[in-house]
Short mmCIF file of C-alpha atoms in Angstrom, two decimals:
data_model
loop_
_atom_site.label_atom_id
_atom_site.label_comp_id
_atom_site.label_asym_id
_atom_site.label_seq_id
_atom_site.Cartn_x
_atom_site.Cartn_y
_atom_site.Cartn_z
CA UNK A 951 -44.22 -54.80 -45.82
CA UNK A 952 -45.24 -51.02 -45.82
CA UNK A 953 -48.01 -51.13 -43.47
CA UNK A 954 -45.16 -53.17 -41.23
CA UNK A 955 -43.14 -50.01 -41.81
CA UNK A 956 -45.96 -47.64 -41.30
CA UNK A 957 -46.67 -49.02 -38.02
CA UNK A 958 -42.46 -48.71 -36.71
CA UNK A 959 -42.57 -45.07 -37.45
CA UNK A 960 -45.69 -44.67 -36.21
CA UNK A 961 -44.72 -45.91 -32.67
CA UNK A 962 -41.38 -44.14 -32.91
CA UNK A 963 -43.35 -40.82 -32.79
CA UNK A 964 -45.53 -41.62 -29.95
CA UNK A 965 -42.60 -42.39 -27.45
CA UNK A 966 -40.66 -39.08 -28.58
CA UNK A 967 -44.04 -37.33 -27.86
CA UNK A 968 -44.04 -39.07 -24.57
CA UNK A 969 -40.56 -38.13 -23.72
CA UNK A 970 -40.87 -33.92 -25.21
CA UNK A 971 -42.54 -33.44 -22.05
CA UNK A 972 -40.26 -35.23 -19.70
CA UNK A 973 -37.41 -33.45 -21.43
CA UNK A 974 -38.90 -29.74 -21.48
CA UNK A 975 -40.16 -30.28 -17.63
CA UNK A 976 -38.23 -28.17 -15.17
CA UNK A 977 -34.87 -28.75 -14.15
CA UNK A 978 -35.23 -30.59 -10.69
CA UNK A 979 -33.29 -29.17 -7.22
CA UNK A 980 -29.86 -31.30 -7.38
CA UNK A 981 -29.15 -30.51 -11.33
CA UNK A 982 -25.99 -28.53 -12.35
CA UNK A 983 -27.08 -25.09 -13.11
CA UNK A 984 -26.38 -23.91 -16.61
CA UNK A 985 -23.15 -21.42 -16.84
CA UNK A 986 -23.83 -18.32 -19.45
CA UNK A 987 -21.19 -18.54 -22.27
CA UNK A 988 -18.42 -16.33 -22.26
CA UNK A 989 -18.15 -14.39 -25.21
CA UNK A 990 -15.55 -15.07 -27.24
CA UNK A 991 -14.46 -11.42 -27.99
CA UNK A 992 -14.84 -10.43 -24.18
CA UNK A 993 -11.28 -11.39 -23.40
CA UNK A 994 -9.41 -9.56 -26.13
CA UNK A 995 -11.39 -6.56 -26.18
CA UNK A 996 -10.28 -6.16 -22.30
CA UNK A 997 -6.45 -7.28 -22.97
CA UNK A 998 -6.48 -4.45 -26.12
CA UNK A 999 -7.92 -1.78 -23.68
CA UNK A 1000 -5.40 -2.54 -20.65
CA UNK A 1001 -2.48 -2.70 -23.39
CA UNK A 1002 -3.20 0.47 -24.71
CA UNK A 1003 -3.75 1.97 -21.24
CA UNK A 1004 -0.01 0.43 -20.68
CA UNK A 1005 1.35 2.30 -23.54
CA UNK A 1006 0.07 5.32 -22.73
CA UNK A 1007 1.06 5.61 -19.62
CA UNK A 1008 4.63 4.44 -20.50
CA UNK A 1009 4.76 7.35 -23.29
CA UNK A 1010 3.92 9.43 -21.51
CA UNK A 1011 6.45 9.11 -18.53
CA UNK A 1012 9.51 7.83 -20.69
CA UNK A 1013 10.48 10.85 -21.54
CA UNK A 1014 10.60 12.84 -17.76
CA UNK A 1015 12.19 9.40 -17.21
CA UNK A 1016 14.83 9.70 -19.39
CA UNK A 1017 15.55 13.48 -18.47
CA UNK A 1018 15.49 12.71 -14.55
CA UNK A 1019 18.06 10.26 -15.81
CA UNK A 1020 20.20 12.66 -17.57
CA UNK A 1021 19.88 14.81 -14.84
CA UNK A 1022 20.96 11.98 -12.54
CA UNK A 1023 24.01 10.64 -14.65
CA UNK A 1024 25.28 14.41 -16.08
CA UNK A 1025 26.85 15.35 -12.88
CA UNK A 1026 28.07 11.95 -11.72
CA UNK A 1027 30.00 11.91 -15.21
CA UNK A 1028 31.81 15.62 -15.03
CA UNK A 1029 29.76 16.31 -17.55
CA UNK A 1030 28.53 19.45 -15.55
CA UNK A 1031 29.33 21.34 -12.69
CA UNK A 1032 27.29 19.32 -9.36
CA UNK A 1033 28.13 22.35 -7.15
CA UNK A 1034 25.83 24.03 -9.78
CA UNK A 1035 23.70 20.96 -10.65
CA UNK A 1036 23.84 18.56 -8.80
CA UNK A 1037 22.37 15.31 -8.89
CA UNK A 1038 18.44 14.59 -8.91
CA UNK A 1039 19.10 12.43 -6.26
CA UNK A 1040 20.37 14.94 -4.06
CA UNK A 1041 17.88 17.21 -4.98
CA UNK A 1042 15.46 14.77 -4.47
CA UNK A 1043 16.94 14.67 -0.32
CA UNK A 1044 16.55 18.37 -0.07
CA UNK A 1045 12.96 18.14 -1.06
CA UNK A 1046 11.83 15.92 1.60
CA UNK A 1047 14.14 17.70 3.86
CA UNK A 1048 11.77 20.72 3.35
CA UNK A 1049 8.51 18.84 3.08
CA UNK A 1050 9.35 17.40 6.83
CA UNK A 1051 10.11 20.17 8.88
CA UNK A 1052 7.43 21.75 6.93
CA UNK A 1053 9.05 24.51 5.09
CA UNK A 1054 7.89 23.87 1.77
CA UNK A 1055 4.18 22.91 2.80
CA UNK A 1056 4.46 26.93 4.17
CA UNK A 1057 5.85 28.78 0.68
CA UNK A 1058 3.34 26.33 -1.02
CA UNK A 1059 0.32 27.28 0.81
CA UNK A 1060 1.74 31.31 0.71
CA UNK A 1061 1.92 31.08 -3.17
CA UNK A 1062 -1.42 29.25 -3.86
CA UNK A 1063 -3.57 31.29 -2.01
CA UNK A 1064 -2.09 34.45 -3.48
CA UNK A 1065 -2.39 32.84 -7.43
CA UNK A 1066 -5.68 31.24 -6.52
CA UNK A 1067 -7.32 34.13 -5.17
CA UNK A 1068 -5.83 36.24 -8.21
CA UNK A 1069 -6.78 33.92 -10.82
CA UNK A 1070 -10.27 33.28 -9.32
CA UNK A 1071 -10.84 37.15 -9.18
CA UNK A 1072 -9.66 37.41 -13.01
CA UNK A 1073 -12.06 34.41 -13.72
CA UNK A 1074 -14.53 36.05 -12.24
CA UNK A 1075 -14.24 39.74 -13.80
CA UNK A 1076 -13.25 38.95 -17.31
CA UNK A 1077 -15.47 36.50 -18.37
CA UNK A 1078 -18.24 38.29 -18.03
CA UNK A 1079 -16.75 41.63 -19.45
CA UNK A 1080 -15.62 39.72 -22.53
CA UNK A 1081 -19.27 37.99 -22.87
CA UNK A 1082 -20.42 41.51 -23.13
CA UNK A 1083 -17.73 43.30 -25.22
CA UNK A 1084 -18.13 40.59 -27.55
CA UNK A 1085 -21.74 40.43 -27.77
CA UNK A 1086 -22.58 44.28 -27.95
CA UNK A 1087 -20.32 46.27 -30.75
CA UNK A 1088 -20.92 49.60 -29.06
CA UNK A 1089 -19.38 48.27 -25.79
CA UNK A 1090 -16.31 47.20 -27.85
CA UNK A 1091 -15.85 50.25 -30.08
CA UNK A 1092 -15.84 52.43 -26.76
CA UNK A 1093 -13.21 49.88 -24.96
CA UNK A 1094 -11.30 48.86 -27.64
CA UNK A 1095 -8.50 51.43 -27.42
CA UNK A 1096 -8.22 51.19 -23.92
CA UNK A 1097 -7.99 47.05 -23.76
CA UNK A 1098 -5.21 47.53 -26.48
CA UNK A 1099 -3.08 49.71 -24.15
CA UNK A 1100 -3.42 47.36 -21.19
CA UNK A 1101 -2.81 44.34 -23.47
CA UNK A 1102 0.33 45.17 -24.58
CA UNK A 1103 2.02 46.85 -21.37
CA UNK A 1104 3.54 43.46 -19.35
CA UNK A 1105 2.17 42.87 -15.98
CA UNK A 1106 5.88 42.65 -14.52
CA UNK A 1107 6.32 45.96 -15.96
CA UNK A 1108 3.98 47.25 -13.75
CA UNK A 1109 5.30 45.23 -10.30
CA UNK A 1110 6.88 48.36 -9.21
CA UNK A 1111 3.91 50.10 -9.79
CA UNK A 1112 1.83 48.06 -7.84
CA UNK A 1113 4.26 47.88 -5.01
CA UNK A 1114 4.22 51.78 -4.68
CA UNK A 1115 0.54 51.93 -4.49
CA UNK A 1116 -0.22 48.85 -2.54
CA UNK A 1117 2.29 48.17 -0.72
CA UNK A 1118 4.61 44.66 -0.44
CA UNK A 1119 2.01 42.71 1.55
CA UNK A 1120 -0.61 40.65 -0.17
CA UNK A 1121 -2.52 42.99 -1.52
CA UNK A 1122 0.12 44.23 -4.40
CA UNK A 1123 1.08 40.17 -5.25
CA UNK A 1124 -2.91 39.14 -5.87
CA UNK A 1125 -3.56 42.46 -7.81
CA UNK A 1126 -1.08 41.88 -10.07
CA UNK A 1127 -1.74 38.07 -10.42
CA UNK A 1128 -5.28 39.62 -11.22
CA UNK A 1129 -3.39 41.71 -13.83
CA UNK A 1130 -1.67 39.16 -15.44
CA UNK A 1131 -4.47 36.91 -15.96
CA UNK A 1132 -7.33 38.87 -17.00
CA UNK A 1133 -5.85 39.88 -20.36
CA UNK A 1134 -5.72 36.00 -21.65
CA UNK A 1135 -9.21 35.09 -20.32
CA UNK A 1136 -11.23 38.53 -21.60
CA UNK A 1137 -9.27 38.31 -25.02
CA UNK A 1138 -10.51 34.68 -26.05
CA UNK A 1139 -13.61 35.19 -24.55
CA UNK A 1140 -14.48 38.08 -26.71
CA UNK A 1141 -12.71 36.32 -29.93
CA UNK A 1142 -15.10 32.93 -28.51
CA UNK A 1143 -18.31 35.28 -28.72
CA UNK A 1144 -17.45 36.75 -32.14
CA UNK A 1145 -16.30 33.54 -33.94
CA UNK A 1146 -19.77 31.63 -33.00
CA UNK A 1147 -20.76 30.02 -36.77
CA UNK A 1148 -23.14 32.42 -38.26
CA UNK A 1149 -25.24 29.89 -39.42
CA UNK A 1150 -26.09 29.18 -35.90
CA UNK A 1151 -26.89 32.34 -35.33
CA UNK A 1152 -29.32 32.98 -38.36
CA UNK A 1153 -31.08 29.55 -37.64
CA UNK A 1154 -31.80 30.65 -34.18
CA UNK A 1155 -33.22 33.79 -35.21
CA UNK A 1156 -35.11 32.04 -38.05
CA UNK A 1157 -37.01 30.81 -34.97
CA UNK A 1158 -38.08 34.32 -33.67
CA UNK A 1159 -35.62 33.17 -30.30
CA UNK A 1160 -35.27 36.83 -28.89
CA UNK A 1161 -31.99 37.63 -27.76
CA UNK A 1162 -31.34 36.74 -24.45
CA UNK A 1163 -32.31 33.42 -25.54
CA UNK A 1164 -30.23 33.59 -28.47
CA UNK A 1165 -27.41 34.37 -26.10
CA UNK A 1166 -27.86 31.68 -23.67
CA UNK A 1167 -28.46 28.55 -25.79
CA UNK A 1168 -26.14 29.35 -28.79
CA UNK A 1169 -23.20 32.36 -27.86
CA UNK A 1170 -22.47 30.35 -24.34
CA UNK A 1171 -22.15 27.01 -25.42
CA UNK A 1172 -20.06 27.83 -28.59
CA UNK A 1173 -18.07 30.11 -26.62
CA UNK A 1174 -16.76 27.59 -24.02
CA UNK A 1175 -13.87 25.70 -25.36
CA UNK A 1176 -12.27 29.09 -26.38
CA UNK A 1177 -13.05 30.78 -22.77
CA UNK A 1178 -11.68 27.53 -21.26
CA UNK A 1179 -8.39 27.83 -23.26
CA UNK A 1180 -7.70 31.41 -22.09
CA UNK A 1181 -8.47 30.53 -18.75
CA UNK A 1182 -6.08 27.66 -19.24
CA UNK A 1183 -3.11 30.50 -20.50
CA UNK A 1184 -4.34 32.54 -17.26
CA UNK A 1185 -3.72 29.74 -15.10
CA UNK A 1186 -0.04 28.85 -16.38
CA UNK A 1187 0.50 33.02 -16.12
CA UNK A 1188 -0.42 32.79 -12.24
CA UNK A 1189 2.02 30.90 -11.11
CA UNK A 1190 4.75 32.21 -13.50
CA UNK A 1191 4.08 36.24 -12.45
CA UNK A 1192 3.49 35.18 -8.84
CA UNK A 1193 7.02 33.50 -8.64
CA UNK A 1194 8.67 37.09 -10.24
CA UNK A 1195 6.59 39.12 -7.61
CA UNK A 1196 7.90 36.90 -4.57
CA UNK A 1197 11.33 37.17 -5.74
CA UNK A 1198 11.21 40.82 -5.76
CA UNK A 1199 9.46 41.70 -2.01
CA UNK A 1200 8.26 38.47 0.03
CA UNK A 1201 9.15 36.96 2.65
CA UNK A 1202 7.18 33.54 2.09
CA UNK A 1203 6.25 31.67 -0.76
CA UNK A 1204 8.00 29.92 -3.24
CA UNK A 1205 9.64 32.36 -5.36
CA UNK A 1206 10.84 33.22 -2.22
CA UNK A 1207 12.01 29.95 -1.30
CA UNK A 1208 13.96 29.58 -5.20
CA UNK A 1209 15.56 33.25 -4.51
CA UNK A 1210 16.51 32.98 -0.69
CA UNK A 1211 17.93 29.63 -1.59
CA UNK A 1212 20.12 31.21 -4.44
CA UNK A 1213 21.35 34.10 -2.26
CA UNK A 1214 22.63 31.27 0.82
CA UNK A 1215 24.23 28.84 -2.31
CA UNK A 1216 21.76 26.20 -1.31
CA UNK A 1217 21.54 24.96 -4.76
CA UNK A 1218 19.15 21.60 -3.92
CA UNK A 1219 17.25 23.68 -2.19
CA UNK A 1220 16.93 25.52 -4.95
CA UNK A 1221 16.08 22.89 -7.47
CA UNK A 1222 13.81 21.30 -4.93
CA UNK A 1223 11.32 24.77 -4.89
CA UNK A 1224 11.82 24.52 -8.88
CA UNK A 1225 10.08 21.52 -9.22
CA UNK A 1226 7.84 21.90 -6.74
CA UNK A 1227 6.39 25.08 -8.78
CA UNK A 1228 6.52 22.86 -11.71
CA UNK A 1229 4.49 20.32 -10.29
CA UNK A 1230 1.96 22.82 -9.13
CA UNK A 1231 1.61 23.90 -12.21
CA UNK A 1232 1.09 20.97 -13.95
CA UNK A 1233 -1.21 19.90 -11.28
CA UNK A 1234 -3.23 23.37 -11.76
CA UNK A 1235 -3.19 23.12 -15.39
CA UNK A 1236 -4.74 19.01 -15.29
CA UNK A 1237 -7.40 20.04 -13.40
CA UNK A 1238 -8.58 22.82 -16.11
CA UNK A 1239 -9.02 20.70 -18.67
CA UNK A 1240 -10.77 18.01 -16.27
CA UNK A 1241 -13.43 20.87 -16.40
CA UNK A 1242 -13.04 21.65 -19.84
CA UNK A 1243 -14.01 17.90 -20.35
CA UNK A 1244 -17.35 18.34 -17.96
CA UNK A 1245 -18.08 21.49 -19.52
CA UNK A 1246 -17.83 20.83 -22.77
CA UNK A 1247 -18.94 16.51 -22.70
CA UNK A 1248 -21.83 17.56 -25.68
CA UNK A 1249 -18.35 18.20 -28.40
CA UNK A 1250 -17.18 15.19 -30.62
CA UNK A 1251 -14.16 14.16 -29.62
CA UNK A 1252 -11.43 14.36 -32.40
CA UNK A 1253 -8.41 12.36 -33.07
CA UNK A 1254 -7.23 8.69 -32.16
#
């Protein structure tokens, strides 16, 4: 009875070792190919990233939503003046009324290349300066006085000023935009070089790294996120001391626009080169810290 059972299992083997073969051979021309599995945490992970992306965006728009709102309802309601306010609607009109017959595109273009080539000239000159005040004390003993005068005497202070010696045309609006934003940008840039961690500093020189080296592969890094917010302060300060200087002696851009409006009671109007400037500057101010990002990609990025 066992050797009849012996034999059973024994032929039971042989035709699954015929078949192995058959069944590992390759898949012939008219078989379904296999599908890869989807994996099963695929689908939520992309659903949780387009929800949060969702809720950002709607925090972060509720709130000008709810004031153009306001602004919308306020004057409708009595509860302010319209001939002083009136409704964002309205102003909304005037806008595109001066974006077609190409008004606005004109003060816009006037006003940016006056900040731009300011701001880029202050870029330019201070960063450098405050790379070298803050890395060599002598330099900073001899100009200290002299940068705490300037620091502290307002750049609209000085429009007049600049207006006598340069004249109303464009020369007097960029120099003062110049001005205005070189104090921000040389200030943080000399604080960036002098608050590098000293215990960068000391392992660098524990290397025998001579000081240009030193300079280049410790100071500038470090120093960046500092320079880029001054720049970022510089940038908001363009636009704002740009706007006084056009409203004093201009006869384009958009502080010009705001002012002229006020004087001929076109209050829209008014509004209308408001937000425009606005926008600019929050336009300006975006595209700063999209460089700040590329500049400074090697940092950890902190909070949620």
């Amino acid at each position: 009875m066992s050797i009849t059972t012996e034999k059973a299992a024994t032929a039971t083997a042989e035709q699954a070792a015929t078949k192995a073969p058959e069944a590992a051979g390759p898949a012939r021309s008219g078989d379904a190919t296999p599908v890869a599995p989807v994996r099963k945490g695929t689908l939520p992970r992309v659903a949780g990233l387009t929800g949060r992306a969702l809720l950002t965006v709607v925090t972060r728009t509720v709130a000008v939503a709810a004031l153009l709102a306001l602004w919308e309802i306020a004057p409708r309601l009595g509860l302010v003046d319209r001939t002083f306010l009136p409704p964002f609607s309205e102003v909304a009109v005037a806008w595109w009324g001066l974006l077609t017959d190409g008004q606005l595109a004109q003060h816009a273009q006037a006003s940016l290349v006056r900040s731009l080539s300011g701001f880029g000239l202050a870029v330019a000159l201070a960063v450098p300066l405050g790379l070298l005040i803050g890395w060599y004390r002598p330099l900073a003993d001899l100009l200290g006085p002299l940068l705490e005068v300037f620091r502290n005497t307002a750049a609209l202070a000085l429009l007049p000023v600049f207006v006598l010696l340069l004249g109303i045309g464009e020369t007097s609006k960029i120099s003062i935009v110049l001005y205005a934003c070189t104090w921000p940008i040389l200030l943080n840039t000399i604080s960036a070089v002098r608050s590098v961690d000293p215990t960068l500093l000391r392992l660098a020189r524990s290397m025998d790294l001579p000081a240009p080296k030193i300079f280049q592969k410790v100071i500038l890094p470090a120093s960046v996120p500092t320079v880029f917010t001054g720049i970022r302060l510089a940038g908001a300060i363009a636009i704002l001391v740009l706007v006084a200087a056009e409203m004093v002696g201009a006869k384009a851009g958009l502080g010009y626009l705001v002012n002229s409006s006020q004087f001929n009671f076109a209050i829209p109007e008014m509004y209308a080169g408001i937000i425009t400037i606005s926008a600019i500057g929050v336009a300006f101010n975006q595209l700063l810290v999209a460089l700040e990002r590329r500049f400074t990609s090697w940092r950890t990025p902190t909070g949620n």
